[in-house]
Every structure is written in structure tokens, then in C-alpha cells.
Short mmCIF file of C-alpha atoms in Angstrom, two decimals:
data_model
loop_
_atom_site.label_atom_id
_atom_site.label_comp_id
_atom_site.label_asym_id
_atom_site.label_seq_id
_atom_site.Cartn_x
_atom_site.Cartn_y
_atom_site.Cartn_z
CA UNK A 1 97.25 43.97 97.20
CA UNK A 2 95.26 43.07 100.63
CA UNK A 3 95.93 45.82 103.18
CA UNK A 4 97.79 43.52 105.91
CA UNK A 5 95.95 43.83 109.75
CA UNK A 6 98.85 46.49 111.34
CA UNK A 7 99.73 48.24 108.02
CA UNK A 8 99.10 51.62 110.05
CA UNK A 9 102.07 50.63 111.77
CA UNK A 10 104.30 50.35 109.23
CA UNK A 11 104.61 54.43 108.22
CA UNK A 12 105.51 55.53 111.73
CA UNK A 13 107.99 53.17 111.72
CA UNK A 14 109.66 52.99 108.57
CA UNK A 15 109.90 57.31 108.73
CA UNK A 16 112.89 56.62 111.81
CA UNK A 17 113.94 53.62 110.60
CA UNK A 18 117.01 54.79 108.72
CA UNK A 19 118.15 56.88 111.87
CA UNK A 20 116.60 54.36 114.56
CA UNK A 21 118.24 51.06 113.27
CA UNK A 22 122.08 52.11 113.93
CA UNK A 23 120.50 53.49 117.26
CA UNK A 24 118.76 50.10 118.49
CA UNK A 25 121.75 48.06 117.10
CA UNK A 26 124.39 49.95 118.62
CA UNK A 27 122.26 49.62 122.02
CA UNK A 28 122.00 45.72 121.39
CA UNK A 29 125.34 44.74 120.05
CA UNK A 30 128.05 45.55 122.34
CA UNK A 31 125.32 44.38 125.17
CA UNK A 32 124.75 40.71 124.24
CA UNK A 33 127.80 40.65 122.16
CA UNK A 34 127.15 38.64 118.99
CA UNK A 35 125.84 39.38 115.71
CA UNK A 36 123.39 37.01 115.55
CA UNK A 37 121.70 37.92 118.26
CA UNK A 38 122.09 41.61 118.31
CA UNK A 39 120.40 41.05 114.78
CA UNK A 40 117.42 38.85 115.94
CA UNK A 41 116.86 41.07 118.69
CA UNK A 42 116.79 43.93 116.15
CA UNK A 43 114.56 42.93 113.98
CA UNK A 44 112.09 41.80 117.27
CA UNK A 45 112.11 45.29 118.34
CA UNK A 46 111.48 46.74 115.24
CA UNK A 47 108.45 44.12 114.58
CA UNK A 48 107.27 45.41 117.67
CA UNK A 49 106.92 48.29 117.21
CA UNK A 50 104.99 47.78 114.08
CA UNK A 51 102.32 46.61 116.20
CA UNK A 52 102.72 48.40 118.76
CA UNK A 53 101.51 51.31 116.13
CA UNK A 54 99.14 49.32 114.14
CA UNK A 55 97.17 48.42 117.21
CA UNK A 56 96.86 51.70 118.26
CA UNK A 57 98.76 51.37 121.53
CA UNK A 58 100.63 54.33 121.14
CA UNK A 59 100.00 57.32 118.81
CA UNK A 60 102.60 57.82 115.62
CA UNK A 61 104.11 60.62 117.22
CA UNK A 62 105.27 58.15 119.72
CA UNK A 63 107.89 55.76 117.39
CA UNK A 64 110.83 58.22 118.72
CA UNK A 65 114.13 56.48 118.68
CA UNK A 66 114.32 57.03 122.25
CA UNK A 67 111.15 55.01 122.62
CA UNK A 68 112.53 52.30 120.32
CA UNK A 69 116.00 51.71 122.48
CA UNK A 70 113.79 51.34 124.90
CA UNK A 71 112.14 48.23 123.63
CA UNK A 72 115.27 46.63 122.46
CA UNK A 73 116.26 47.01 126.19
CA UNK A 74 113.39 44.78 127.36
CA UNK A 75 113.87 42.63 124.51
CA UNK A 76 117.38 42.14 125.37
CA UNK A 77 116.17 41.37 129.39
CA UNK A 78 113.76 38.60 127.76
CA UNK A 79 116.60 37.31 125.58
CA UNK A 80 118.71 36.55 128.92
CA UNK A 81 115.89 35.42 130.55
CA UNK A 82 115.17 32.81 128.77
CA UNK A 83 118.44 31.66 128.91
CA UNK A 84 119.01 28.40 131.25
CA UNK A 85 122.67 29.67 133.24
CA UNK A 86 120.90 31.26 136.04
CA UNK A 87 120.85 27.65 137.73
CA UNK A 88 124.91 27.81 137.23
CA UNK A 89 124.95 31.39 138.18
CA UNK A 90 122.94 30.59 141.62
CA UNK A 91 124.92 27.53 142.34
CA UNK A 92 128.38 30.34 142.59
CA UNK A 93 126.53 32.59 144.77
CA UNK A 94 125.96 29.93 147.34
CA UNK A 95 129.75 30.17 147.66
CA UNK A 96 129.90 33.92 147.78
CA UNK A 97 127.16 34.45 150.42
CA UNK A 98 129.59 35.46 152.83
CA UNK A 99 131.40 38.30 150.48
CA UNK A 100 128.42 39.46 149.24
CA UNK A 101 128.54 42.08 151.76
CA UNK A 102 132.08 43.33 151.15
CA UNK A 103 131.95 47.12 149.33
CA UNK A 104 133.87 46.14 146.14
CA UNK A 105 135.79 48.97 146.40
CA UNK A 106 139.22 47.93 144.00
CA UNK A 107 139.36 50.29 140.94
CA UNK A 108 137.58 47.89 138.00
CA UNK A 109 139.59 47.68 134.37
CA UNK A 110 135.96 47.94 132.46
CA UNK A 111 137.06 45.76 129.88
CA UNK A 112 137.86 42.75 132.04
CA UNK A 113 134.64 43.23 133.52
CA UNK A 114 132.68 43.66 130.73
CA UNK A 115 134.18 40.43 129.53
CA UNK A 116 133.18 39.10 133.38
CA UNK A 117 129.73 39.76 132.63
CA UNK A 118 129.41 38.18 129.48
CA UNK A 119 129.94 35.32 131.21
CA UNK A 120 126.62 35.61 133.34
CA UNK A 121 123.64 35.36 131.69
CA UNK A 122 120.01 35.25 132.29
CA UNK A 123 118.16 37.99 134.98
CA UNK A 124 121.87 38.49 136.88
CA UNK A 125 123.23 39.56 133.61
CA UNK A 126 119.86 41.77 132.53
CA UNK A 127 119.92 43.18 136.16
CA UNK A 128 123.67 44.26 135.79
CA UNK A 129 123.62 45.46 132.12
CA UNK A 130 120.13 47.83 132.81
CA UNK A 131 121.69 49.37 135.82
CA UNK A 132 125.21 49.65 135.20
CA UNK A 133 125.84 49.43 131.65
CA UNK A 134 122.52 51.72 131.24
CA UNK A 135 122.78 53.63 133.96
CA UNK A 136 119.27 52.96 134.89
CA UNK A 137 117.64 53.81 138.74
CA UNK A 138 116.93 50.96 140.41
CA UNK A 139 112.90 51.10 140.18
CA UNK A 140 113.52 51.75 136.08
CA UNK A 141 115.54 47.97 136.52
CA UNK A 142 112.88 46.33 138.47
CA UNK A 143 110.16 47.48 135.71
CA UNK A 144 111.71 46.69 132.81
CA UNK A 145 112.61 42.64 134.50
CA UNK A 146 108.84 42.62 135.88
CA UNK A 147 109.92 42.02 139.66
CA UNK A 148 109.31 43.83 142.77
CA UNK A 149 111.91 46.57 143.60
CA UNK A 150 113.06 44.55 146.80
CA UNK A 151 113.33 41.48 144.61
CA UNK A 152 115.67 43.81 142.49
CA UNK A 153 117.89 44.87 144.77
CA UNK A 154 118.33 41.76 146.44
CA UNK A 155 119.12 40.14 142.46
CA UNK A 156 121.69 42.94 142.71
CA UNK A 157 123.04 41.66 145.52
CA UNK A 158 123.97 38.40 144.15
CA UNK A 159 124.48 39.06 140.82
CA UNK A 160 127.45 41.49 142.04
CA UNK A 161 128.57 38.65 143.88
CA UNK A 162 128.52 36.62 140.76
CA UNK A 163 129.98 39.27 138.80
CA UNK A 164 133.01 39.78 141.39
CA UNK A 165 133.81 36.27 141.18
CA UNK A 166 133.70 36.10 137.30
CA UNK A 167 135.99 39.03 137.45
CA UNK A 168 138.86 37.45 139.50
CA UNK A 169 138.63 34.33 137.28
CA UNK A 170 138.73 36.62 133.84
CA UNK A 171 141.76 38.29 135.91
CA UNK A 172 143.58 35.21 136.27
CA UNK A 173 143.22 34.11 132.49
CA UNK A 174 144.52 37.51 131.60
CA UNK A 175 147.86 37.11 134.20
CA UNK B 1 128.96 56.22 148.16
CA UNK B 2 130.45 55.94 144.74
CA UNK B 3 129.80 52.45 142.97
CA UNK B 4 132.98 50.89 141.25
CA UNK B 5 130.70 48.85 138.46
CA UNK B 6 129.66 52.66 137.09
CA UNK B 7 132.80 52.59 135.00
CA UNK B 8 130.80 49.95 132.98
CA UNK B 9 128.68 52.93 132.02
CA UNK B 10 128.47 52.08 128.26
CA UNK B 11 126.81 54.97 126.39
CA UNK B 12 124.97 53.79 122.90
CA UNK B 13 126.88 54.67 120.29
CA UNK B 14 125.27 53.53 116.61
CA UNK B 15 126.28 50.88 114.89
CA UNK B 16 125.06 50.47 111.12
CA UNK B 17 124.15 46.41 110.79
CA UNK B 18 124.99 44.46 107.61
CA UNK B 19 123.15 45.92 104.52
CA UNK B 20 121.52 43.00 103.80
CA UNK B 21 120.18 42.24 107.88
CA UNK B 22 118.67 45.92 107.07
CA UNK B 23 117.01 45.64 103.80
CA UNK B 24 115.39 42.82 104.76
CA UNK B 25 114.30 44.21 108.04
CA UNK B 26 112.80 47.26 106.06
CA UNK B 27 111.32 44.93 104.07
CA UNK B 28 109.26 43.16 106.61
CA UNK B 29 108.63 46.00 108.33
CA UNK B 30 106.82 47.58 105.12
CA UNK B 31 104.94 44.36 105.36
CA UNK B 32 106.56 43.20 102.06
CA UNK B 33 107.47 39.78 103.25
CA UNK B 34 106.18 37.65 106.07
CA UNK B 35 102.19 36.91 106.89
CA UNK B 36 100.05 39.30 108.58
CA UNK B 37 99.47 38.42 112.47
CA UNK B 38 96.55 35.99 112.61
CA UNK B 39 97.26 33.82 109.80
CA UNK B 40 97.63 30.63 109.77
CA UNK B 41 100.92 28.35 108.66
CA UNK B 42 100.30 26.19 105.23
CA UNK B 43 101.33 22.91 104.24
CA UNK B 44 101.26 21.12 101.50
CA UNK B 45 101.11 17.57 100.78
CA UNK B 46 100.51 15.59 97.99
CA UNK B 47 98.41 12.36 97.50
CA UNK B 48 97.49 9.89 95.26
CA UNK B 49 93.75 8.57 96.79
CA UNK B 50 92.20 12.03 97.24
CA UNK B 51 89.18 10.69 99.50
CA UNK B 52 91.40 8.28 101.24
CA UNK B 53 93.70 10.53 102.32
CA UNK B 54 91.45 13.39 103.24
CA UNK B 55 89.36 10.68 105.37
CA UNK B 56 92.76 9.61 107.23
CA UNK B 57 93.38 13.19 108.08
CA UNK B 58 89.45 13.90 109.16
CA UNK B 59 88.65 11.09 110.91
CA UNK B 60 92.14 9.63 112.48
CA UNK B 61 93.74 12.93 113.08
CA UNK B 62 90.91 15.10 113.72
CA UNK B 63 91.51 17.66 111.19
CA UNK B 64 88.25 19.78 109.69
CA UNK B 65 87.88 19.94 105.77
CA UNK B 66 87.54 23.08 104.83
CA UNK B 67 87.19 23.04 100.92
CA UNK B 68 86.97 20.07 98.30
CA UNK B 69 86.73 22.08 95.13
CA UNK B 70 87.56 19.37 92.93
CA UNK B 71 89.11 15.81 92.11
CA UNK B 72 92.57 17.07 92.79
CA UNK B 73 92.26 19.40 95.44
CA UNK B 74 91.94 19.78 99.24
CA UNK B 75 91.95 21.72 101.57
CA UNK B 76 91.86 21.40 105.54
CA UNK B 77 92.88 23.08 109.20
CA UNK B 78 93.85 21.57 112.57
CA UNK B 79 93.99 25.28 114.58
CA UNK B 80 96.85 27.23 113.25
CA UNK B 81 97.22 24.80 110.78
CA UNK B 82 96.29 24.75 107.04
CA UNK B 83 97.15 21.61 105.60
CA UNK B 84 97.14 21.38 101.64
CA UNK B 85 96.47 17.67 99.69
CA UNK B 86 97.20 18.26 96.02
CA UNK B 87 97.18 15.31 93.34
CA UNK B 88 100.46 15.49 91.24
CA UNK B 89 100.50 16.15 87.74
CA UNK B 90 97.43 18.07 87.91
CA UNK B 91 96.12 21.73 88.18
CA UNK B 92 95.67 22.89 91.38
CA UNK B 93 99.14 22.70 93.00
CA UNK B 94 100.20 19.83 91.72
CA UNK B 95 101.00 20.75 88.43
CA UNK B 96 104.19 19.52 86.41
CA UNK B 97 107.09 22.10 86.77
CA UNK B 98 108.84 24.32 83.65
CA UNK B 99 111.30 21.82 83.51
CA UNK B 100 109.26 18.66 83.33
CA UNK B 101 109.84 16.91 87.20
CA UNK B 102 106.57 16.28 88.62
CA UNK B 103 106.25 16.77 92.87
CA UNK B 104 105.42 13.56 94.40
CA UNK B 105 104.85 12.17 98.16
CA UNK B 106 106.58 10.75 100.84
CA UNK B 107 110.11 11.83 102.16
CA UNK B 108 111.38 12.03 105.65
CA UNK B 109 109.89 15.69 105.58
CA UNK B 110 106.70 16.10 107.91
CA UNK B 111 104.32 18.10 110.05
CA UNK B 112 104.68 17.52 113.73
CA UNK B 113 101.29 17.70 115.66
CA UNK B 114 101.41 17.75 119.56
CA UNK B 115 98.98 15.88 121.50
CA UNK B 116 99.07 15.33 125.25
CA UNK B 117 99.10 11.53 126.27
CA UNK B 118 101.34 10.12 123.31
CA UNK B 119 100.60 6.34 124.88
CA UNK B 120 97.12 6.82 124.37
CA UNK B 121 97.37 8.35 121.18
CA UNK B 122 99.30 5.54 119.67
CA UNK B 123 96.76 2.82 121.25
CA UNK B 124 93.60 4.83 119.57
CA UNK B 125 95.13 4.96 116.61
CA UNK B 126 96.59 1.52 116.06
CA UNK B 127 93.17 0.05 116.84
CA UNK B 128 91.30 2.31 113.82
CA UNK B 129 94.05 0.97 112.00
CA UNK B 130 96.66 3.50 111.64
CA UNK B 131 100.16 2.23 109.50
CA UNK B 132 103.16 3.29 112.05
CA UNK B 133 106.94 4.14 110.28
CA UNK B 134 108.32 3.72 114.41
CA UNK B 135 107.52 2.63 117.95
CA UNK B 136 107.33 5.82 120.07
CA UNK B 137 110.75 6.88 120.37
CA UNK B 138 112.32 8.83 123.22
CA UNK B 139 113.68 12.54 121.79
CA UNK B 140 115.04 15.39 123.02
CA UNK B 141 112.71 17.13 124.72
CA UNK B 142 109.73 15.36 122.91
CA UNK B 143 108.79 11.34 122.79
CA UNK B 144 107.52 10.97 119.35
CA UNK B 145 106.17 8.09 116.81
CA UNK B 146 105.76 8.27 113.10
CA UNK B 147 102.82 7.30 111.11
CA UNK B 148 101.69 7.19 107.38
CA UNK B 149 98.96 8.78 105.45
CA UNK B 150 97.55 6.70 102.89
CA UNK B 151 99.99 8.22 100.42
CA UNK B 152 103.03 7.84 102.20
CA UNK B 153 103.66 11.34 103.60
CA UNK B 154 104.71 10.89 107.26
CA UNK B 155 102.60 12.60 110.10
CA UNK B 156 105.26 12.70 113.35
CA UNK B 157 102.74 13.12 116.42
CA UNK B 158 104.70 14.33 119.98
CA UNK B 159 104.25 14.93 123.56
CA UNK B 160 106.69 17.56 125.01
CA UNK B 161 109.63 16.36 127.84
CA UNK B 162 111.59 17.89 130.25
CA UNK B 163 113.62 20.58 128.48
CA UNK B 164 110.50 21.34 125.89
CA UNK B 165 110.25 24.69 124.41
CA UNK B 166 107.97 26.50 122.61
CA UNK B 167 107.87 30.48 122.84
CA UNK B 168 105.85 32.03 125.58
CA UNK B 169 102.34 33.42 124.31
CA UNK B 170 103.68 36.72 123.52
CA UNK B 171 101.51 39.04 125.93
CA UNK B 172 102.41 43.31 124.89
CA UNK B 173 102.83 45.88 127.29
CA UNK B 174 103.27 49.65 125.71
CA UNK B 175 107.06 49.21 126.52
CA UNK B 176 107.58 45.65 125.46
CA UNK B 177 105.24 45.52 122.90
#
């Protein structure tokens, strides 16, 4: 059999794959929500890594787990960015530019907003899932979406906005 | 000040996937399944007029022979594209099958090419003669028109709309590789 262009990639990655994969799909999963994405995702991170290794970009030593979860999180920030709702998500925040300002300061039921933000999508919903549901610093967030850390904190801004107004309407449907 | 949206702190916890999402995954990652980066896709079609049909492809669609080992066999690229022309009933991919059916051409099945000005397309081709299936019809995303080889198969030549996708060239960083 031909030796494939990357096959040096494939030990590295196939010695953590059987601790790595529950790892990586427990990051994506509860993140974007659905199967068939958390799977597609999966397997893009994974593929990734391949040749990552087989080029020679980073030594063996490198595939870590850790390292892994952290390229399913920018695969996950390129899934929602190539999404198309951030025109929707905009349109709300022209609304909310007055309360954008307001500290949001009521005491949040985390499942009604994690069922808020599933309702964003695109760089709002990447912006708010790497800092909040990742705990990431704000300079980690602005790497990882490729924009400027200004141009991070002011997607913050709005995508809080966006997020407080999902909330209240996930509240309602709930009451 | 303390940030109400950190109670969305989600920590990972694992998750094992389907068994059959993984093996296959493992699979492809151990290079098992699935073409090595670099190669290109493969079609094949088959044909009854051998020359005819690899002239149609050469000469109206622009495509480069790249082997004509025999009677019954072709072979020929357009970029990323390998495009097969087999004879049916014959060695070389067009063989008869275990159970006696023999492949043949035509369909509604076909490759889509892209080219830029679709008007001016059509108007080059009709006048060297090309056989059209359509008019150029207004998609989603694409306008497209449908055309014949000499054997029947249908070539579907588009220009992308508004709302066209294709994925982004895929350019690796050592975190998003």
C-alpha cells in the first residue's frame, strides 16, 4: 500500500484518540447543541490535526488533548461564522443600543440562558460561548475569532445586548 | 465587578459519540478511507464513440487528455478534475457486472463545471455546435444550462449567484490547523 502524503500524522494522533475523542466531543456538543454538528465538527478537528502533524507544524509530543479542545474551539468559532443570522442578530441590537449600557445585574437561571444563546448564532454566539461558556480572557477571544481586541470587546458589547434580549423572550415562553 | 453571564461557565465534561461516528473517524484518521490531500476527484463516464466523445470534451470543454491506452479507454483532467470515458461491455471499466447488467450512459446524473460569464459560454458553444438539454435556467445560487456529450451523458456548466457557496480555501494556522 502507497504511504499517503501526512501518514506521519496519523500515529500521534491515533495514540490520544481513544481518550481525546470523548474530550473534543464533550467540548463541542453541549456548545453547538446537535449531533450532527458536534459530529462534523469532530471529525474536522481530528482531520486537522492529522495534518497539522504530518506537515510538521507541530512536533508529536504536541497532539495533547488539551491542544486538541483547543482546535475544536476554533472550529466551532468558524462553524458560527459561517452561519448567515448575524444580519438578524445586528438588526436586534439596533433596538438595544440604548440598554446596552445597563450592568445586567439580575441573577441569570443558566439554563434559560443557555437556551437564549442558542438562539444567536454566528461571531455574537462564538464571542459569548469562548468567553463565558469557556471562561476565556478577553485577548484569548479576540485570537481565536481573528479580530482586534477592541473589535472584541465592542462584539461583546452587543452580543450581550443580543443575548439579554433573547433571554427575556426565552423567559416569557417559559411563563 | 462580578459578571452575571459567568454562571454559564460550562466546564467540558466527555461525552463518548456513537460507536459507529468513532470507528469511522479512527478509520480516516489511520488514513484507511478517504484520498490523500492533493488528489484529485474522479469521474467516470461512459461512451459509445470513443474519439467523438473525447474530442467534445478536449476541444468544446477545454479538458486535457491525459492517457488513451486503448480503444475503450480514456482518460482526462480539467484541474481537480479526473474525468474517466469507458466503453461498456468492455475491459477497462466498462466491463459487464457478476450478475450480467452492463453500465451504460446518460441519466440525469452529471458533473457541474463553473465558468465565469455563463452568457458567453452558451453563445461559444452553440456556434461550435454544442447539443443543449435547457436554456440557461435561473437556480439557487447558480444560473445553469445543460448540454450533451456525444453519448448522452449531461455536462451542467454554472456561474455562481448571490447566496453561492463554496468552502473558503482552507488556510492553517498551528491552532486552527
Amino acid at each position: 500500500m502507497e504511504t499517503q502524503p501526512g501518514a506521519s500524522g496519523t500515529e500521534p494522533v491515533a495514540a490520544v484518540y481513544r481518550q481525546a475523542l470523548p474530550q473534543v466531543y464533550g467540548y463541542l456538543l453541549p456548545r453547538c447543541g446537535s449531533t450532527v454538528v458536534a459530529e462534523d465538527l469532530t471529525a474536522e478537528t481530528f482531520m486537522a490535526a492529522v495534518a497539522a502533524a504530518g506537515a510538521g507544524r507541530l512536533p508529536a509530543a504536541g497532539v495533547t488533548v488539551a491542544w486538541l479542545v483547543g482546535v475544536a474551539r476554533h472550529k466551532l468559532a468558524d462553524h458560527w461564522r459561517r452561519t448567515a443570522r448575524e444580519e438578524r442578530g445586528m438588526a436586534a441590537v439596533a433596538v438595544l443600543a440604548e440598554e446596552a449600557g445597563d450592568p445586567w445585574d439580575e441573577h441569570l437561571d443558566a439554563q434559560v440562558a443557555h437556551a437564549a444563546l442558542a438562539r444567536l448564532a454566528g461571531p455574537q454566539r462564538a464571542a459569548l460561548t469562548l468567553r463565558y461558556l469557556d471562561g476565556l480572557p478577553v485577548a484569548e477571544v479576540a485570537a481565536c475569532l481573528g479580530r482586534s481586541v477592541h473589535a472584541t470587546e465592542t462584539l461583546l458589547v452587543r452580543a450581550r445586548a443580543a443575548l439579554r434580549r433573547s433571554y427575556r423572550e426565552e423567559g416569557d415562553l417559559d411563563a | 465587578m462580578p459578571d452575571s453571564l459567568d454562571a454559564l461557565r460550562l466546564p467540558v465534561v466527555p461525552v463518548e459519540p456513537r460507536p459507529e461516528f468513532a470507528a469511522a473517524l479512527l478509520r480516516r484518521i489511520t488514513g484507511a478511507a478517504g484520498p490523500a490531500p492533493g488528489q484529485p476527484a474522479t469521474v467516470r463516464y461512459f461512451v459509445t464513440d470513443l474519439d467523438a466523445t473525447v474530442a467534445f470534451y478536449r476541444d468544446l470543454l477545454g479538458f486535457a487528455v491525459e492517457l488513451r491506452p486503448s480503444p475503450v479507454f480514456a482518460m482526462l483532467y480539467r484541474g481537480d478534475l479526473r474525468l474517466l470515458l469507458s466503453v461498456p461491455g468492455r475491459a477497462g471499466g466498462g466491463e459487464a457486472l457478476a450478475d450480467g447488467s452492463v453500465p451504460a450512459p446518460g441519466g440525469w446524473n452529471r458533473i457541474a463545471l463553473r465558468v465565469p460569464d455563463l452568457d458567453t459560454a452558451v453563445a461559444d458553444l452553440r456556434r461550435r455546435g454544442a447539443r443543449f438539454r435547457t436554456g440557461i435556467i435561473t437556480g439557487v445560487a447558480i444560473r445553469q444550462v445543460l448540454l450533451h456529450d456525444p453519448a448522452g451523458n449531461l455536462v451542467e456548466l454554472f456561474e455562481p449567484g448571490a447566496g453561492y457557496h463554496e468552502r473558503a480555501p482552507q488556510t492553517a494556522t498551528d491552532h486552527n490547523p
